[in-house]
PDB file of C-alpha atoms in Angstrom:
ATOM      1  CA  UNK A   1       0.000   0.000   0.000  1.00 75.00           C
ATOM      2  CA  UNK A   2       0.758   3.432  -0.061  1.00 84.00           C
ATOM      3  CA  UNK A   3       3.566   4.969   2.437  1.00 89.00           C
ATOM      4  CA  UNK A   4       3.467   8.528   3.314  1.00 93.00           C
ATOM      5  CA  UNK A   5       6.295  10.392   5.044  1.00 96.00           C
ATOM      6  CA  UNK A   6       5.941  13.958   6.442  1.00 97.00           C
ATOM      7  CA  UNK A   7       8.693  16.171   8.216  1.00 97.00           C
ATOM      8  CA  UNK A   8       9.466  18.081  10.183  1.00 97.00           C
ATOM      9  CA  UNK A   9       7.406  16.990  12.981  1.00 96.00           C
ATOM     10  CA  UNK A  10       7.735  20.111  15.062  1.00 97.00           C
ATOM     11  CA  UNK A  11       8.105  23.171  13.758  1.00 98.00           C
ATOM     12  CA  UNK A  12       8.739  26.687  15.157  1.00 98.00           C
ATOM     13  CA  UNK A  13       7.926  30.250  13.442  1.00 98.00           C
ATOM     14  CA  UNK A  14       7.789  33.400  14.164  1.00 98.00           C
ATOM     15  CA  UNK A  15       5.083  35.400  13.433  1.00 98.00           C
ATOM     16  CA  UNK A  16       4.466  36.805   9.989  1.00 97.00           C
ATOM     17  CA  UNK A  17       7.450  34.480   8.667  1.00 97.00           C
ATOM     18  CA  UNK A  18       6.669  31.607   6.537  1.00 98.00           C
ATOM     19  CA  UNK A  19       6.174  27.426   7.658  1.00 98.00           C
ATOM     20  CA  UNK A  20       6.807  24.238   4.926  1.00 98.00           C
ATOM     21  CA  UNK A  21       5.529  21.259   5.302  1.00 98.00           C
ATOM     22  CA  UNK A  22       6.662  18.722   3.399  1.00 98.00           C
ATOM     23  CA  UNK A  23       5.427  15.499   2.644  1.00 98.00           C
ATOM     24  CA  UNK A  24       6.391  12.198   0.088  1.00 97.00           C
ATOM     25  CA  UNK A  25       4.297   9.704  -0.880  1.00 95.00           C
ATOM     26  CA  UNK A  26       5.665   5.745  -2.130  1.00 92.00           C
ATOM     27  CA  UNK A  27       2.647   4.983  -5.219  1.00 89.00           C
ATOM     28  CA  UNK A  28       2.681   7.136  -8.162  1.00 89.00           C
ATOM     29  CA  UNK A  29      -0.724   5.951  -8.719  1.00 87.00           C
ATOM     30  CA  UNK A  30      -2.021   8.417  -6.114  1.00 89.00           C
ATOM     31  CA  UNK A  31      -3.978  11.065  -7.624  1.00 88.00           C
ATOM     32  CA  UNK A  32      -5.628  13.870  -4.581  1.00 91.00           C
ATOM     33  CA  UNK A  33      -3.119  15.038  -1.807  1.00 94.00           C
ATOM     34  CA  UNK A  34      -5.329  16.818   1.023  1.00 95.00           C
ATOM     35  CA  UNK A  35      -4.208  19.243   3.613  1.00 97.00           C
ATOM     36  CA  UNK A  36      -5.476  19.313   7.351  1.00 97.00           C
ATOM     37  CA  UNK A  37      -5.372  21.390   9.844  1.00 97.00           C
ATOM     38  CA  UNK A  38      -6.306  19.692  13.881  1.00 96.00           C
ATOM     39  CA  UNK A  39      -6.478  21.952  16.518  1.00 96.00           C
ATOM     40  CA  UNK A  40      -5.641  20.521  20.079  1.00 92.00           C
ATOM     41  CA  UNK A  41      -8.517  18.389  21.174  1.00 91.00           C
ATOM     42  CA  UNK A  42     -10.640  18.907  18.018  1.00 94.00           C
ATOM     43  CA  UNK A  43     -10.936  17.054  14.743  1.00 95.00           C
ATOM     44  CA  UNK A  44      -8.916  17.528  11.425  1.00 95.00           C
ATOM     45  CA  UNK A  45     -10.418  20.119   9.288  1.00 94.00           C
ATOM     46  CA  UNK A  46      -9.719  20.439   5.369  1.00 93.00           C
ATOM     47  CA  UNK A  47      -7.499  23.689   4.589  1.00 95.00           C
ATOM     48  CA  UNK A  48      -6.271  22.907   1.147  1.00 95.00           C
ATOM     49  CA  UNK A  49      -6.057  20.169  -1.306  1.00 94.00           C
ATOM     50  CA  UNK A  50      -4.468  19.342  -4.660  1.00 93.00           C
ATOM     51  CA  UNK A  51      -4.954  16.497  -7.476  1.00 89.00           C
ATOM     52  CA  UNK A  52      -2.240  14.727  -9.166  1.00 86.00           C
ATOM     53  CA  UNK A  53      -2.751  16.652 -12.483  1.00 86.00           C
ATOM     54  CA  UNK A  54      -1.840  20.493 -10.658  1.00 84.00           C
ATOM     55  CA  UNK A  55       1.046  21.395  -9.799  1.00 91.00           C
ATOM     56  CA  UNK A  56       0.056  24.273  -7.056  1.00 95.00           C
ATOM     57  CA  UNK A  57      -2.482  25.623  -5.735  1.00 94.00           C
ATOM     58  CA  UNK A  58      -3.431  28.880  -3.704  1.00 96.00           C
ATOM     59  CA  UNK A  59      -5.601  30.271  -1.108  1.00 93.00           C
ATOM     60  CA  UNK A  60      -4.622  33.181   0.324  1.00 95.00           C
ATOM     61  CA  UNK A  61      -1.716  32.744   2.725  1.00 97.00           C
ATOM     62  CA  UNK A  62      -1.809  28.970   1.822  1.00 98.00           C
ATOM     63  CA  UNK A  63      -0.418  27.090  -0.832  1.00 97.00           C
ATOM     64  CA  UNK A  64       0.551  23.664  -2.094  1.00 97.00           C
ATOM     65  CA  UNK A  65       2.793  22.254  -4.264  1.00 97.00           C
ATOM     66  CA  UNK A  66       3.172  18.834  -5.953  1.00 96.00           C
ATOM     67  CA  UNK A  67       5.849  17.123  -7.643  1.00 95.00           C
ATOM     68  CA  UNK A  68       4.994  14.011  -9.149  1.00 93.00           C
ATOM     69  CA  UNK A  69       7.963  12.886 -10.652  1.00 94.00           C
ATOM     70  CA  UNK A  70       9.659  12.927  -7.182  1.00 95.00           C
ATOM     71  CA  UNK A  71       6.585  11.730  -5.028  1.00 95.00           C
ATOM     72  CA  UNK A  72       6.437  14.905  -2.861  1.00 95.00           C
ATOM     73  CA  UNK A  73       4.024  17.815  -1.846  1.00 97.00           C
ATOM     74  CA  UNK A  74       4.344  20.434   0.076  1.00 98.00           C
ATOM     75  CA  UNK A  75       2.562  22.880   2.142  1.00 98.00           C
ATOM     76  CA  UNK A  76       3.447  26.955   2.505  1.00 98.00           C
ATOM     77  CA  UNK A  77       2.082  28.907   4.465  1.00 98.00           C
ATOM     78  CA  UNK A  78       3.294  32.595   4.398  1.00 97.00           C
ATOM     79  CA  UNK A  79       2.993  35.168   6.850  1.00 98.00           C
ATOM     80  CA  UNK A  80       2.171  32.963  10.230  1.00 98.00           C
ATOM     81  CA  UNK A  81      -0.209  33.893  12.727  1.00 97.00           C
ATOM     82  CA  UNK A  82      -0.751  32.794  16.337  1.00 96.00           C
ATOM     83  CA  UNK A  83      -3.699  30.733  15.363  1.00 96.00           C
ATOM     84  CA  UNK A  84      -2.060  28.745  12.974  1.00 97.00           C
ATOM     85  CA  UNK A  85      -0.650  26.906  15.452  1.00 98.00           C
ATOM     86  CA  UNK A  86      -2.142  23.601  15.510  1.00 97.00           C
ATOM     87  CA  UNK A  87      -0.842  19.894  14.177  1.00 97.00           C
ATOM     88  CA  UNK A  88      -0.962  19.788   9.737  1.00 98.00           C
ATOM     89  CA  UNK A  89      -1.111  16.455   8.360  1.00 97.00           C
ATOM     90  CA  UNK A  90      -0.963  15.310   4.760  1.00 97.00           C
ATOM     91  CA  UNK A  91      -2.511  12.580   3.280  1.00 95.00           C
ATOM     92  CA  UNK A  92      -2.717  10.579  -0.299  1.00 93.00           C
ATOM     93  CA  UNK A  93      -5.493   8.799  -1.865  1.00 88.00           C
ATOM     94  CA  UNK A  94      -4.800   6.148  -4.173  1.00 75.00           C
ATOM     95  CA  UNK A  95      -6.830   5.678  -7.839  1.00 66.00           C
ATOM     96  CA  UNK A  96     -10.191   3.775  -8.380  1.00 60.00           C
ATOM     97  CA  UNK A  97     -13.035   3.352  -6.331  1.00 51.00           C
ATOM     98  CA  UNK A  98     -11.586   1.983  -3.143  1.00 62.00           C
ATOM     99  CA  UNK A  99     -10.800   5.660  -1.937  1.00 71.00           C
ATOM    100  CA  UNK A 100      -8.369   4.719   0.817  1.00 82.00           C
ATOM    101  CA  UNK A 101      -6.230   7.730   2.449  1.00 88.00           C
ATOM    102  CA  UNK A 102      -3.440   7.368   4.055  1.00 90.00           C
ATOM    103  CA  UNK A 103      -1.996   9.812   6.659  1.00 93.00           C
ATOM    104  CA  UNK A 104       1.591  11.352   7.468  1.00 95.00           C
ATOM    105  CA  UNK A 105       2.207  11.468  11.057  1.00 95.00           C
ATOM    106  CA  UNK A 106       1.614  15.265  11.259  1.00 96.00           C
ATOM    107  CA  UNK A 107       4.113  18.198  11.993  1.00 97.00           C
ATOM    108  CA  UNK A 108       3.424  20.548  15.463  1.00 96.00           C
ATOM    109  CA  UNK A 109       3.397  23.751  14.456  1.00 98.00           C
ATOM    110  CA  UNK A 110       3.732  26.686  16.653  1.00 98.00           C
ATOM    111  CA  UNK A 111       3.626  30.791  15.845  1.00 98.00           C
ATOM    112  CA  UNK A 112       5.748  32.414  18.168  1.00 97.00           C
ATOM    113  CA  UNK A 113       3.975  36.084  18.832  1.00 95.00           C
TER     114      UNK A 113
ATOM    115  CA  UNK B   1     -27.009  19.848   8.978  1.00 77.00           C
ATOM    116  CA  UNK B   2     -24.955  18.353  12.056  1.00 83.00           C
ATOM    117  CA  UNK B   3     -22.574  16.911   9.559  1.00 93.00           C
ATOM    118  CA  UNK B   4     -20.783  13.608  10.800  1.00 96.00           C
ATOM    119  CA  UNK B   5     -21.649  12.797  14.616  1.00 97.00           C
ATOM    120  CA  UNK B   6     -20.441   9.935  16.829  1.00 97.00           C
ATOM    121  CA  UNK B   7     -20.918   8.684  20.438  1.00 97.00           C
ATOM    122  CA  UNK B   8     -20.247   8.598  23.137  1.00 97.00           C
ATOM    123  CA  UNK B   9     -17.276  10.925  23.438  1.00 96.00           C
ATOM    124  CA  UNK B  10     -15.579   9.581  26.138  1.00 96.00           C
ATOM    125  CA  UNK B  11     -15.405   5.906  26.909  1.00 96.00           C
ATOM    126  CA  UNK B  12     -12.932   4.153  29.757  1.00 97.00           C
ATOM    127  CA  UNK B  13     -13.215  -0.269  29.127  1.00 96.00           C
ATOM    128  CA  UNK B  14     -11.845  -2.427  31.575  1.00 97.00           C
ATOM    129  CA  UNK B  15      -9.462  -5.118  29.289  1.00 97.00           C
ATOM    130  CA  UNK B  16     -11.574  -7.680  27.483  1.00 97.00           C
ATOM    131  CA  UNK B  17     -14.935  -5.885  27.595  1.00 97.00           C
ATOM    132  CA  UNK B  18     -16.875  -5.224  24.363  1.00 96.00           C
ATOM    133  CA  UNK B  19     -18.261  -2.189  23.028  1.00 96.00           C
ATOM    134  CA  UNK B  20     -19.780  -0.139  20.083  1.00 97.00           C
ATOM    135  CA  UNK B  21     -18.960   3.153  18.674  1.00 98.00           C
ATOM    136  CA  UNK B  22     -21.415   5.137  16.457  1.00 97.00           C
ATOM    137  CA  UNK B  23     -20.891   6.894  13.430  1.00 97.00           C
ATOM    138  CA  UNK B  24     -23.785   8.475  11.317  1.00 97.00           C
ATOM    139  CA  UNK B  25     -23.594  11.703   9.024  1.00 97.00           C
ATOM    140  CA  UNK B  26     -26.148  13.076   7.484  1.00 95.00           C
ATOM    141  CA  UNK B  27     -24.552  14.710   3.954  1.00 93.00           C
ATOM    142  CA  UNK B  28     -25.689  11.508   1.844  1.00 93.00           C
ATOM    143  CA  UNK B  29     -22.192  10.826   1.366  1.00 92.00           C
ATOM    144  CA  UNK B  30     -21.428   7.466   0.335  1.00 90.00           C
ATOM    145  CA  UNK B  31     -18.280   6.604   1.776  1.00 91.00           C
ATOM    146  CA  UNK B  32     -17.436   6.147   5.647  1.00 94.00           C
ATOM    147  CA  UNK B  33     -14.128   5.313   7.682  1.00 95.00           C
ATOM    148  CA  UNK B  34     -12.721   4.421  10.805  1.00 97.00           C
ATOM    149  CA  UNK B  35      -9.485   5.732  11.722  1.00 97.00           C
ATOM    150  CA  UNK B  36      -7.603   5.668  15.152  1.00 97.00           C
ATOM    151  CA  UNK B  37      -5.349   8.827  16.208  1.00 96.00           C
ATOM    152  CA  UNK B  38      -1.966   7.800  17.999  1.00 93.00           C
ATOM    153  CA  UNK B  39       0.506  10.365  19.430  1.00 84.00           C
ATOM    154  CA  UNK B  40       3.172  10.764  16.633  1.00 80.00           C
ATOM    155  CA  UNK B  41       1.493   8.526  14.292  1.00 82.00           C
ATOM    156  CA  UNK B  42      -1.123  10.602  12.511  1.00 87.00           C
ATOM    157  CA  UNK B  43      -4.439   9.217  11.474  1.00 94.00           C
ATOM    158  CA  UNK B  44      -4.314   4.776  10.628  1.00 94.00           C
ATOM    159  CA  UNK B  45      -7.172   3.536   9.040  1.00 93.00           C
ATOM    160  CA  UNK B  46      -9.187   1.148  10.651  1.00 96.00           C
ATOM    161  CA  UNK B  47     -11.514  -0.404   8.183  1.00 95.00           C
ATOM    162  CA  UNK B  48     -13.788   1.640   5.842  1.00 92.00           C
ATOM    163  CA  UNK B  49     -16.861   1.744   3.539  1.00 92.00           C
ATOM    164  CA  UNK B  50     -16.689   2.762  -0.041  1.00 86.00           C
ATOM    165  CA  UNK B  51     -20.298   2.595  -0.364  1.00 87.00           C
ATOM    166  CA  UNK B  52     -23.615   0.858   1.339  1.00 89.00           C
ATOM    167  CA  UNK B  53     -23.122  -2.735   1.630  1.00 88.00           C
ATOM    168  CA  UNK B  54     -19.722  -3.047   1.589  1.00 91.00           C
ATOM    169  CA  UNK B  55     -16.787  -2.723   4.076  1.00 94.00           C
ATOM    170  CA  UNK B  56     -12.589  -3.146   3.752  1.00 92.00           C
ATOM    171  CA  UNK B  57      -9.935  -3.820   6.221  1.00 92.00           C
ATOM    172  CA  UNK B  58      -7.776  -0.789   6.113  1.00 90.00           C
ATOM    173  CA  UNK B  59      -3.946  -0.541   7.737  1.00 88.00           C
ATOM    174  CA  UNK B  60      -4.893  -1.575  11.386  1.00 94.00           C
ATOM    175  CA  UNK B  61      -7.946  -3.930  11.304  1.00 96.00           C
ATOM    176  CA  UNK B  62      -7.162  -6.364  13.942  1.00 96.00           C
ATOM    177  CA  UNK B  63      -9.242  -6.431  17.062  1.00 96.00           C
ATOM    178  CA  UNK B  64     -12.192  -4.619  15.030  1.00 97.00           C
ATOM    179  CA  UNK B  65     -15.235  -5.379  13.439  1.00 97.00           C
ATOM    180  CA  UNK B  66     -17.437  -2.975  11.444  1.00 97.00           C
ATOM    181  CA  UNK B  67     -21.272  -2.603  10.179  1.00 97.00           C
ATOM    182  CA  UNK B  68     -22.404  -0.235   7.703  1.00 96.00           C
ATOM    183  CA  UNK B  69     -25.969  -0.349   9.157  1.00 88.00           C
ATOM    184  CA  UNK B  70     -26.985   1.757   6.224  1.00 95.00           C
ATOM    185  CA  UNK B  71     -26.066   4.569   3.912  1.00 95.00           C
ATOM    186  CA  UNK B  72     -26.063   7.494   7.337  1.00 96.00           C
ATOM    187  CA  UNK B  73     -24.332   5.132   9.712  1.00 97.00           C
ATOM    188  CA  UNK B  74     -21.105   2.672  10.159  1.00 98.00           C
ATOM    189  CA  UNK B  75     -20.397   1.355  13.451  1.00 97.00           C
ATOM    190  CA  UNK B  76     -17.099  -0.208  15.080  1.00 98.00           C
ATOM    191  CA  UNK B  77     -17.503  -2.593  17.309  1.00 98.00           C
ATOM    192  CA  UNK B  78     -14.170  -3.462  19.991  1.00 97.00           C
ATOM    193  CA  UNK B  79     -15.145  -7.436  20.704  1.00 93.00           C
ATOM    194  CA  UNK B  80     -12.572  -7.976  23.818  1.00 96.00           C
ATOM    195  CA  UNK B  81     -11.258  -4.762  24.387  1.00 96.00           C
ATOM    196  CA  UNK B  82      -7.179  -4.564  24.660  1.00 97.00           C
ATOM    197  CA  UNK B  83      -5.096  -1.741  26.158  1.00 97.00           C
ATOM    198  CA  UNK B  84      -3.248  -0.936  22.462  1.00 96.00           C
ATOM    199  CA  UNK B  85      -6.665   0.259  21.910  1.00 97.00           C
ATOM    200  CA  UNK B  86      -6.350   3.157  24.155  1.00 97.00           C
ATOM    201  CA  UNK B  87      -6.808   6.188  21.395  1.00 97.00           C
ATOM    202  CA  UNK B  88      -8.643   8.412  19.623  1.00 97.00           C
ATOM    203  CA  UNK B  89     -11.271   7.004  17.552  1.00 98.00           C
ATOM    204  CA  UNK B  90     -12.512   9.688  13.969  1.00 98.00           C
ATOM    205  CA  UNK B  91     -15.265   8.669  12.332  1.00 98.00           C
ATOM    206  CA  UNK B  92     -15.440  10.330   8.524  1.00 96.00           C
ATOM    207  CA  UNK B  93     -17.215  10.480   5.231  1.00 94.00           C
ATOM    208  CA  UNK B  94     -16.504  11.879   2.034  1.00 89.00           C
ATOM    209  CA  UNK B  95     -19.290  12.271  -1.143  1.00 81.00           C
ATOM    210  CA  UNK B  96     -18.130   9.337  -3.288  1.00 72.00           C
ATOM    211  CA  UNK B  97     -15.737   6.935  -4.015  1.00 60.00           C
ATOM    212  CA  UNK B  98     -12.665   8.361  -6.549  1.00 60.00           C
ATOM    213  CA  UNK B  99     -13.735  11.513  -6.256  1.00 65.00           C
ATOM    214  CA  UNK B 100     -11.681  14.460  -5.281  1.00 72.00           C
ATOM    215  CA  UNK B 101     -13.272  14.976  -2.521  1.00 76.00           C
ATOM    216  CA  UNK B 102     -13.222  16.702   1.059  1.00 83.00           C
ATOM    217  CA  UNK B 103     -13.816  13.719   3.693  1.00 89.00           C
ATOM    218  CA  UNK B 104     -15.614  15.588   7.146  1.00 93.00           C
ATOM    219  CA  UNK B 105     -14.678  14.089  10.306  1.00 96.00           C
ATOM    220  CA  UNK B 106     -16.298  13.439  13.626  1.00 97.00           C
ATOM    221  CA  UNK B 107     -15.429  15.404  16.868  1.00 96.00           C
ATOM    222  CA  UNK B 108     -13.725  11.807  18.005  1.00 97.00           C
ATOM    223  CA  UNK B 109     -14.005   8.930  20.642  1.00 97.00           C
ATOM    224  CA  UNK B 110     -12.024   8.985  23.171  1.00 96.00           C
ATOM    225  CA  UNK B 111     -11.711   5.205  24.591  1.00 97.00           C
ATOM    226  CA  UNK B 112      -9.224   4.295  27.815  1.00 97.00           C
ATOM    227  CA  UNK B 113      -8.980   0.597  27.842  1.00 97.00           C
ATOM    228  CA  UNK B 114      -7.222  -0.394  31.566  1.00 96.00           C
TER     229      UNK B 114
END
């Protein structure tokens, strides 16, 4: 099955400087790469998503990027705030109708006011 | 629309007692999953349903069982409860199977097996 890696899994900022995420995946048949976003003690929460046939994708101070020759994605997000501090995780989905995700292990990521 | 709901929230088992967690959502989405939440390793698929009437063992099946009751609900049932089970429990759903699409989770389960 698919294997996907994410690093780092902390990671400090200071405000209103920019946090990556990065993330590989192992199948190059996987075709959607969603974003999430958990707050402590709450559940994971779509922020952005891309499919295998972009290459980035925008929404205001987020963005993703995919590679698909090297089996990696990554997340940006430009000028941090306090409340984006919460745990990101990637995921991939693989092809057909079986629509099976499977998780990174999720980077900590704290704004430093 | 309350979106996808499960119970109960918080759950403490003593080791080898049984019990049932609910899912149900109420987007007519067709596909369901259960996924447990370890600290430091993300979100591990239980088992999930790609549509109604059928189910599929995902990365970490053993020690579960599942029922997609019907197209709202999919429940996971913990026969003889085990402390490795002590996690976080999501219950989630997304529109249709091979789609690009959002899957919505559930506020989690909480379970404490001693």
């Amino acid at each position: 099955g698919e294997n996907v890696e994410q690093h780092p899994s902390t990671l400090s900022v200071q405000e209103g400087d920019s946090a990556v995420i990065k993330c590989t995946y192992s199948d190059s048949a996987s075709n959607y790469f969603p974003w999430y976003k958990q707050e402590l003690g709450k559940r994971p929460q779509l922020i952005i998503d891309i499919r295998s046939n972009v290459g980035e994708k925008k929404d205001q101070r987020i963005a993703v990027t995919l590679n698909k020759t090297a089996k990696h994605f990554s997340l940006h997000i430009t000028e941090t705030q306090p409340e984006d501090s919460a745990v990101y995780f990637c995921a991939a989905r693989g092809p057909g109708t079986r629509n099976q995700f499977y998780f990174g292990t999720g980077t900590s990521l704290t704004v430093i006011p | 629309n309350a979106g996808v709901t499960q119970t109960p929230k918080f759950q403490v088992l003593k080791t080898g007692q049984s019990m049932t967690l609910q899912c149900a959502q109420d987007m007519n989405h067709n596909s369901m999953y259960w996924y447990r939440q370890d600290p430091g390793m993300g979100l591990r698929l239980i088992y999930y349903s790609a549509s109604e009437g059928t189910t599929d063992k995902g990365e970490v099946p053993n020690g579960y069982n599942v029922s997609r009751l019907n197209k709202r609900e999919f429940s996971l049932r913990l026969e003889s409860a085990a402390p490795s089970q002590t996690s976080v429990y999501f219950c989630a759903s997304t529109r249709l199977a091979g789609g690009y699409n959002e899957q919505f989770f559930g506020p989690g389960t909480r379970l404490t097996v001693l």
